[in-house]
mmCIF file of C-alpha atoms in Angstrom:
data_model
loop_
_atom_site.group_PDB
_atom_site.id
_atom_site.type_symbol
_atom_site.label_atom_id
_atom_site.label_comp_id
_atom_site.label_asym_id
_atom_site.label_seq_id
_atom_site.Cartn_x
_atom_site.Cartn_y
_atom_site.Cartn_z
ATOM 1 C CA UNK A 1 6.791 5.934 -12.039
ATOM 2 C CA UNK A 2 5.990 2.268 -11.382
ATOM 3 C CA UNK A 3 3.378 1.070 -13.878
ATOM 4 C CA UNK A 4 0.898 -1.183 -12.092
ATOM 5 C CA UNK A 5 1.324 0.381 -8.638
ATOM 6 C CA UNK A 6 -1.473 2.765 -7.630
ATOM 7 C CA UNK A 7 -0.720 5.170 -4.789
ATOM 8 C CA UNK A 8 -4.283 5.666 -3.486
ATOM 9 C CA UNK A 9 -4.856 8.850 -1.467
ATOM 10 C CA UNK A 10 -1.098 9.391 -1.140
ATOM 11 C CA UNK A 11 0.042 6.346 0.796
ATOM 12 C CA UNK A 12 3.358 8.026 0.026
ATOM 13 C CA UNK A 13 3.753 11.439 -1.570
ATOM 14 C CA UNK A 14 3.801 11.161 -5.347
ATOM 15 C CA UNK A 15 7.287 12.681 -5.514
ATOM 16 C CA UNK A 16 8.621 10.245 -2.924
ATOM 17 C CA UNK A 17 7.127 7.286 -4.758
ATOM 18 C CA UNK A 18 8.486 8.400 -8.123
ATOM 19 C CA UNK A 19 11.918 9.751 -7.188
ATOM 20 C CA UNK A 20 12.992 8.525 -3.738
ATOM 21 C CA UNK A 21 11.354 5.164 -2.961
ATOM 22 C CA UNK A 22 13.545 3.114 -5.298
ATOM 23 C CA UNK A 23 16.712 4.374 -3.645
ATOM 24 C CA UNK A 24 15.376 3.730 -0.140
ATOM 25 C CA UNK A 25 14.325 0.200 -1.078
ATOM 26 C CA UNK A 26 17.788 -0.399 -2.464
ATOM 27 C CA UNK A 27 19.301 0.645 0.864
ATOM 28 C CA UNK A 28 16.887 -1.254 3.096
ATOM 29 C CA UNK A 29 16.063 -4.303 0.938
ATOM 30 C CA UNK A 30 17.790 -4.849 -2.403
ATOM 31 C CA UNK A 31 21.359 -4.573 -1.135
ATOM 32 C CA UNK A 32 20.651 -7.263 1.461
ATOM 33 C CA UNK A 33 19.211 -9.562 -1.192
ATOM 34 C CA UNK A 34 22.218 -9.008 -3.458
ATOM 35 C CA UNK A 35 24.658 -9.834 -0.646
ATOM 36 C CA UNK A 36 22.853 -12.852 0.808
ATOM 37 C CA UNK A 37 20.916 -14.514 -2.046
ATOM 38 C CA UNK A 38 21.914 -15.796 -5.467
ATOM 39 C CA UNK A 39 20.367 -13.802 -8.318
ATOM 40 C CA UNK A 40 18.050 -16.574 -9.520
ATOM 41 C CA UNK A 41 16.717 -17.076 -5.965
ATOM 42 C CA UNK A 42 16.113 -13.447 -5.082
ATOM 43 C CA UNK A 43 12.461 -12.802 -4.129
ATOM 44 C CA UNK A 44 11.659 -10.580 -7.108
ATOM 45 C CA UNK A 45 12.987 -13.163 -9.577
ATOM 46 C CA UNK A 46 10.968 -15.903 -7.849
ATOM 47 C CA UNK A 47 7.793 -13.819 -8.130
ATOM 48 C CA UNK A 48 8.592 -12.972 -11.755
ATOM 49 C CA UNK A 49 8.657 -16.688 -12.592
ATOM 50 C CA UNK A 50 5.067 -17.016 -11.330
ATOM 51 C CA UNK A 51 3.710 -15.060 -14.318
ATOM 52 C CA UNK A 52 2.819 -18.073 -16.554
ATOM 53 C CA UNK A 53 0.979 -19.792 -13.689
ATOM 54 C CA UNK A 54 -0.877 -16.562 -12.822
ATOM 55 C CA UNK A 55 -2.154 -16.009 -16.369
ATOM 56 C CA UNK A 56 -3.024 -19.685 -16.825
ATOM 57 C CA UNK A 57 -5.086 -19.775 -13.632
ATOM 58 C CA UNK A 58 -6.716 -16.426 -14.365
ATOM 59 C CA UNK A 59 -7.813 -17.601 -17.827
ATOM 60 C CA UNK A 60 -9.215 -20.785 -16.285
ATOM 61 C CA UNK A 61 -11.177 -18.794 -13.706
ATOM 62 C CA UNK A 62 -12.593 -16.395 -16.283
ATOM 63 C CA UNK A 63 -14.167 -19.400 -18.014
ATOM 64 C CA UNK A 64 -15.242 -21.021 -14.740
ATOM 65 C CA UNK A 65 -18.780 -20.427 -13.438
ATOM 66 C CA UNK A 66 -18.492 -22.677 -10.373
ATOM 67 C CA UNK A 67 -17.595 -20.374 -7.468
ATOM 68 C CA UNK A 68 -16.068 -23.135 -5.330
ATOM 69 C CA UNK A 69 -13.726 -24.150 -8.142
ATOM 70 C CA UNK A 70 -12.787 -20.524 -8.765
ATOM 71 C CA UNK A 71 -12.083 -20.103 -5.068
ATOM 72 C CA UNK A 72 -9.858 -23.180 -5.023
ATOM 73 C CA UNK A 73 -7.898 -22.006 -8.071
ATOM 74 C CA UNK A 74 -7.404 -18.583 -6.520
ATOM 75 C CA UNK A 75 -6.295 -20.029 -3.183
ATOM 76 C CA UNK A 76 -3.770 -22.262 -4.941
ATOM 77 C CA UNK A 77 -2.154 -19.288 -6.674
ATOM 78 C CA UNK A 78 -2.404 -17.235 -3.479
ATOM 79 C CA UNK A 79 -0.404 -19.908 -1.661
ATOM 80 C CA UNK A 80 2.259 -19.876 -4.378
ATOM 81 C CA UNK A 81 2.506 -16.070 -4.379
ATOM 82 C CA UNK A 82 2.646 -15.790 -0.592
ATOM 83 C CA UNK A 83 5.370 -18.412 -0.450
ATOM 84 C CA UNK A 84 7.357 -16.382 -2.965
ATOM 85 C CA UNK A 85 6.849 -13.323 -0.764
ATOM 86 C CA UNK A 86 8.267 -15.073 2.303
ATOM 87 C CA UNK A 87 5.016 -16.036 4.049
ATOM 88 C CA UNK A 88 3.924 -19.501 5.175
ATOM 89 C CA UNK A 89 0.478 -20.231 3.690
ATOM 90 C CA UNK A 90 -2.028 -21.955 5.927
ATOM 91 C CA UNK A 91 -5.779 -21.505 5.820
ATOM 92 C CA UNK A 92 -7.635 -20.550 8.993
ATOM 93 C CA UNK A 93 -10.417 -18.223 10.105
ATOM 94 C CA UNK A 94 -9.932 -15.237 12.387
ATOM 95 C CA UNK A 95 -13.028 -14.280 14.380
ATOM 96 C CA UNK A 96 -13.273 -10.538 14.967
ATOM 97 C CA UNK A 97 -16.076 -8.255 16.064
ATOM 98 C CA UNK A 98 -19.385 -9.502 14.683
ATOM 99 C CA UNK A 99 -17.747 -11.459 11.890
ATOM 100 C CA UNK A 100 -14.550 -13.085 10.711
ATOM 101 C CA UNK A 101 -11.919 -12.934 7.990
ATOM 102 C CA UNK A 102 -10.554 -15.970 6.105
ATOM 103 C CA UNK A 103 -6.781 -15.936 6.470
ATOM 104 C CA UNK A 104 -4.425 -17.707 4.141
ATOM 105 C CA UNK A 105 -1.290 -16.581 5.914
ATOM 106 C CA UNK A 106 -0.491 -14.468 8.919
ATOM 107 C CA UNK A 107 2.397 -13.367 11.066
ATOM 108 C CA UNK A 108 1.971 -12.875 14.807
ATOM 109 C CA UNK A 109 3.873 -10.542 17.045
ATOM 110 C CA UNK A 110 6.745 -12.419 18.733
ATOM 111 C CA UNK A 111 5.562 -14.411 21.747
ATOM 112 C CA UNK A 112 1.861 -13.628 21.197
ATOM 113 C CA UNK A 113 -1.160 -14.739 19.211
ATOM 114 C CA UNK A 114 -1.727 -11.164 18.078
ATOM 115 C CA UNK A 115 -1.300 -10.698 14.305
ATOM 116 C CA UNK A 116 1.005 -8.060 12.911
ATOM 117 C CA UNK A 117 -0.007 -8.848 9.344
ATOM 118 C CA UNK A 118 -2.802 -10.925 7.837
ATOM 119 C CA UNK A 119 -3.179 -12.099 4.232
ATOM 120 C CA UNK A 120 -6.743 -12.499 2.998
ATOM 121 C CA UNK A 121 -7.761 -14.029 -0.359
ATOM 122 C CA UNK A 122 -10.773 -12.338 -1.955
ATOM 123 C CA UNK A 123 -12.824 -13.797 -4.803
ATOM 124 C CA UNK A 124 -15.605 -11.862 -6.521
ATOM 125 C CA UNK A 125 -18.398 -12.801 -8.892
ATOM 126 C CA UNK A 126 -16.971 -10.546 -11.599
ATOM 127 C CA UNK A 127 -13.459 -9.403 -12.415
ATOM 128 C CA UNK A 128 -11.847 -6.973 -12.546
ATOM 129 C CA UNK A 129 -13.168 -5.587 -9.296
ATOM 130 C CA UNK A 130 -11.963 -3.797 -6.189
ATOM 131 C CA UNK A 131 -11.206 -6.369 -3.456
ATOM 132 C CA UNK A 132 -12.376 -3.854 -0.860
ATOM 133 C CA UNK A 133 -15.850 -3.737 -2.399
ATOM 134 C CA UNK A 134 -16.239 -7.522 -2.592
ATOM 135 C CA UNK A 135 -18.171 -9.586 -0.076
ATOM 136 C CA UNK A 136 -17.107 -12.833 1.532
ATOM 137 C CA UNK A 137 -18.949 -16.055 0.729
ATOM 138 C CA UNK A 138 -19.845 -18.858 3.176
ATOM 139 C CA UNK A 139 -17.665 -21.230 1.146
ATOM 140 C CA UNK A 140 -14.596 -19.282 2.312
ATOM 141 C CA UNK A 141 -15.097 -20.275 5.962
ATOM 142 C CA UNK A 142 -14.935 -23.450 8.002
ATOM 143 C CA UNK A 143 -18.157 -24.952 9.346
ATOM 144 C CA UNK A 144 -17.546 -24.078 13.008
ATOM 145 C CA UNK A 145 -16.798 -20.483 12.004
ATOM 146 C CA UNK A 146 -20.081 -20.213 10.109
ATOM 147 C CA UNK A 147 -21.931 -21.084 13.296
ATOM 148 C CA UNK A 148 -20.529 -17.866 14.839
ATOM 149 C CA UNK A 149 -21.373 -15.540 11.916
ATOM 150 C CA UNK A 150 -24.830 -13.971 11.398
ATOM 151 C CA UNK A 151 -26.273 -14.255 7.863
ATOM 152 C CA UNK A 152 -26.209 -10.455 7.450
ATOM 153 C CA UNK A 153 -22.399 -10.584 7.596
ATOM 154 C CA UNK A 154 -22.260 -11.823 4.005
ATOM 155 C CA UNK A 155 -23.974 -8.644 2.756
ATOM 156 C CA UNK A 156 -21.160 -6.435 4.056
ATOM 157 C CA UNK A 157 -18.167 -5.333 1.992
ATOM 158 C CA UNK A 158 -14.624 -6.290 2.892
ATOM 159 C CA UNK A 159 -13.907 -2.600 3.491
ATOM 160 C CA UNK A 160 -16.678 -2.396 6.093
ATOM 161 C CA UNK A 161 -15.516 -5.606 7.792
ATOM 162 C CA UNK A 162 -11.929 -4.370 8.035
ATOM 163 C CA UNK A 163 -13.015 -1.050 9.506
ATOM 164 C CA UNK A 164 -15.604 -2.196 12.025
ATOM 165 C CA UNK A 165 -14.435 -5.700 12.898
ATOM 166 C CA UNK A 166 -10.785 -6.473 12.148
ATOM 167 C CA UNK A 167 -9.356 -3.050 13.017
ATOM 168 C CA UNK A 168 -11.813 -2.662 15.862
ATOM 169 C CA UNK A 169 -10.390 -5.554 17.917
ATOM 170 C CA UNK A 170 -8.287 -5.034 21.033
ATOM 171 C CA UNK A 171 -5.150 -6.186 19.164
ATOM 172 C CA UNK A 172 -5.682 -5.294 15.494
ATOM 173 C CA UNK A 173 -3.073 -6.208 12.880
ATOM 174 C CA UNK A 174 -0.751 -3.479 11.655
ATOM 175 C CA UNK A 175 -0.821 -4.548 8.012
ATOM 176 C CA UNK A 176 -3.299 -6.374 5.789
ATOM 177 C CA UNK A 177 -2.714 -7.884 2.357
ATOM 178 C CA UNK A 178 -5.899 -8.391 0.345
ATOM 179 C CA UNK A 179 -5.295 -10.746 -2.577
ATOM 180 C CA UNK A 180 -7.917 -10.408 -5.269
ATOM 181 C CA UNK A 181 -7.869 -12.406 -8.489
ATOM 182 C CA UNK A 182 -5.959 -9.660 -10.320
ATOM 183 C CA UNK A 183 -5.074 -7.136 -7.652
ATOM 184 C CA UNK A 184 -3.190 -7.086 -4.367
ATOM 185 C CA UNK A 185 -3.906 -4.313 -1.851
ATOM 186 C CA UNK A 186 -1.503 -3.307 0.926
ATOM 187 C CA UNK A 187 -3.214 -1.663 3.898
ATOM 188 C CA UNK A 188 -1.474 -0.002 6.839
ATOM 189 C CA UNK A 189 -3.806 0.402 9.815
ATOM 190 C CA UNK A 190 -2.073 3.679 10.701
ATOM 191 C CA UNK A 191 -3.212 5.126 7.353
ATOM 192 C CA UNK A 192 -6.557 3.387 7.031
ATOM 193 C CA UNK A 193 -8.683 6.225 8.459
ATOM 194 C CA UNK A 194 -7.779 8.288 5.373
ATOM 195 C CA UNK A 195 -8.055 5.242 3.067
ATOM 196 C CA UNK A 196 -4.413 5.631 2.100
ATOM 197 C CA UNK A 197 -3.244 2.350 0.567
ATOM 198 C CA UNK A 198 -1.212 0.810 -2.224
ATOM 199 C CA UNK A 199 -2.825 -1.210 -5.020
ATOM 200 C CA UNK A 200 -0.765 -3.591 -7.133
ATOM 201 C CA UNK A 201 -2.180 -4.643 -10.508
ATOM 202 C CA UNK A 202 -0.809 -8.158 -10.895
ATOM 203 C CA UNK A 203 -1.758 -8.281 -14.570
ATOM 204 C CA UNK A 204 0.436 -5.259 -15.306
ATOM 205 C CA UNK A 205 3.276 -6.162 -12.951
ATOM 206 C CA UNK A 206 3.590 -9.824 -13.926
ATOM 207 C CA UNK A 207 2.762 -9.167 -17.570
ATOM 208 C CA UNK A 208 5.241 -6.374 -18.229
ATOM 209 C CA UNK A 209 7.991 -7.861 -16.045
ATOM 210 C CA UNK A 210 9.569 -4.444 -15.634
ATOM 211 C CA UNK A 211 12.481 -5.045 -13.259
ATOM 212 C CA UNK A 212 12.130 -1.823 -11.251
ATOM 213 C CA UNK A 213 8.396 -2.337 -10.746
ATOM 214 C CA UNK A 214 8.768 -6.016 -9.832
ATOM 215 C CA UNK A 215 11.458 -5.173 -7.277
ATOM 216 C CA UNK A 216 9.355 -2.339 -5.805
ATOM 217 C CA UNK A 217 6.287 -4.588 -5.559
ATOM 218 C CA UNK A 218 8.147 -7.410 -3.829
ATOM 219 C CA UNK A 219 10.198 -5.026 -1.689
ATOM 220 C CA UNK A 220 7.049 -3.396 -0.315
ATOM 221 C CA UNK A 221 4.966 -6.498 0.461
ATOM 222 C CA UNK A 222 7.589 -9.144 1.276
ATOM 223 C CA UNK A 223 7.512 -10.494 4.816
ATOM 224 C CA UNK A 224 11.052 -9.200 5.385
ATOM 225 C CA UNK A 225 9.630 -5.696 4.848
ATOM 226 C CA UNK A 226 6.321 -5.966 6.698
ATOM 227 C CA UNK A 227 7.132 -8.272 9.618
ATOM 228 C CA UNK A 228 10.840 -9.153 9.926
ATOM 229 C CA UNK A 229 11.894 -11.599 12.625
ATOM 230 C CA UNK A 230 14.054 -8.891 14.202
ATOM 231 C CA UNK A 231 13.897 -5.103 14.262
ATOM 232 C CA UNK A 232 11.299 -2.729 12.907
ATOM 233 C CA UNK A 233 9.555 -3.075 9.576
ATOM 234 C CA UNK A 234 11.041 -1.642 6.401
ATOM 235 C CA UNK A 235 7.705 0.075 5.771
ATOM 236 C CA UNK A 236 8.189 2.101 8.958
ATOM 237 C CA UNK A 237 11.677 3.099 7.800
ATOM 238 C CA UNK A 238 10.238 4.158 4.439
ATOM 239 C CA UNK A 239 7.550 6.215 6.175
ATOM 240 C CA UNK A 240 10.186 7.969 8.261
ATOM 241 C CA UNK A 241 12.220 8.741 5.149
ATOM 242 C CA UNK A 242 9.104 9.978 3.364
ATOM 243 C CA UNK A 243 8.255 12.349 6.226
ATOM 244 C CA UNK A 244 11.822 13.671 6.420
ATOM 245 C CA UNK A 245 11.860 14.245 2.693
ATOM 246 C CA UNK A 246 8.514 16.052 2.781
ATOM 247 C CA UNK A 247 9.753 18.233 5.666
ATOM 248 C CA UNK A 248 12.935 19.055 3.744
ATOM 249 C CA UNK A 249 10.979 19.972 0.622
ATOM 250 C CA UNK A 250 8.599 22.142 2.670
ATOM 251 C CA UNK A 251 11.539 23.925 4.316
ATOM 252 C CA UNK A 252 13.233 24.552 0.966
ATOM 253 C CA UNK A 253 9.993 25.865 -0.497
ATOM 254 C CA UNK A 254 9.476 28.172 2.488
ATOM 255 C CA UNK A 255 12.858 29.830 2.068
ATOM 256 C CA UNK A 256 12.489 30.008 -1.711
ATOM 257 C CA UNK A 257 9.059 31.613 -1.315
ATOM 258 C CA UNK A 258 10.374 34.145 1.204
ATOM 259 C CA UNK A 259 13.228 35.066 -1.129
ATOM 260 C CA UNK A 260 10.824 35.457 -4.053
ATOM 261 C CA UNK A 261 8.517 37.714 -2.008
ATOM 262 C CA UNK A 262 11.458 39.843 -0.867
ATOM 263 C CA UNK A 263 12.716 40.266 -4.436
ATOM 264 C CA UNK A 264 9.230 41.134 -5.681
ATOM 265 C CA UNK A 265 8.587 43.514 -2.796
ATOM 266 C CA UNK A 266 11.915 45.313 -3.102
ATOM 267 C CA UNK A 267 11.384 45.827 -6.828
ATOM 268 C CA UNK A 268 7.880 47.175 -6.154
ATOM 269 C CA UNK A 269 9.223 49.537 -3.486
ATOM 270 C CA UNK A 270 11.836 50.842 -5.915
ATOM 271 C CA UNK A 271 9.199 51.505 -8.559
ATOM 272 C CA UNK A 272 6.845 53.178 -6.073
ATOM 273 C CA UNK A 273 9.571 55.430 -4.732
ATOM 274 C CA UNK A 274 10.452 56.567 -8.231
ATOM 275 C CA UNK A 275 6.808 57.180 -9.070
ATOM 276 C CA UNK A 276 5.857 58.908 -5.790
ATOM 277 C CA UNK A 277 9.153 60.630 -5.244
ATOM 278 C CA UNK A 278 9.956 58.699 -2.087
ATOM 279 C CA UNK A 279 6.464 58.666 -0.505
ATOM 280 C CA UNK A 280 5.899 55.188 1.039
ATOM 281 C CA UNK A 281 3.577 55.061 4.082
ATOM 282 C CA UNK A 282 2.353 52.182 6.311
ATOM 283 C CA UNK A 283 -0.876 51.652 4.341
ATOM 284 C CA UNK A 284 1.112 51.283 1.160
ATOM 285 C CA UNK A 285 3.477 48.826 2.850
ATOM 286 C CA UNK A 286 0.605 46.660 4.140
ATOM 287 C CA UNK A 287 -1.116 46.612 0.746
ATOM 288 C CA UNK A 288 2.166 45.774 -0.976
ATOM 289 C CA UNK A 289 2.802 42.859 1.427
ATOM 290 C CA UNK A 290 -0.599 41.351 0.625
ATOM 291 C CA UNK A 291 -0.115 41.799 -3.099
ATOM 292 C CA UNK A 292 3.306 40.122 -2.965
ATOM 293 C CA UNK A 293 1.889 37.154 -1.048
#
């Protein structure tokens, strides 16, 4: 299991995450990195080297009471992390529904202004906290954006804004990265209705520096996985593999269960025939079938 990665509401099946995901990421991601990039410049090693800066900035923010300064510190680290993950940081606001979201990086669908993934920094008044339950602050938006947002918007949680505004647009993004001060959340719009998502505890991942976990984290959220310049996303390939694996397991279990019921039933029939001297009517057969199930 990957310490620091929380599989909320089965974004993937627990068995797939624990036993299969690493192999699929190796096929779809790691092998390409090994062939094309020197070891010291591979994305997971770049992100690993961000650990000292992350803990330094986090300690500074924990002692900082000025929200604007905390926001600036968080945005600076967010830019560094996103760059390491293959994104191009650049602050702008995205109006949607009755509100807006402050973007710090985004990737549009080729030839359009429609986002396929958006990266949103989230700062709360108290850490640790769930980025989804935070609220945005006016300081996170540009002045002309604030003119378009009603005051009541700032009482709403990020979760509510994603559901009703961002994902409610005519061209909603497929993926969202929420970057809290100690947690990153990966959201797939296709799984959002069931609140299935992945949470990455940056304190654990960057602190432990476990190679398998670091590679899984970067492999799942890197731009090459979420929004490659060509072809489908790696996350879609992983979903397909996860579904195939689940189907295969279900099929194996079905046949194993049928075999177990047949063995149990046949043994029961043998015992009943011996006891009743061969008497075995339809009522007995129906009752036996239910008992075996």
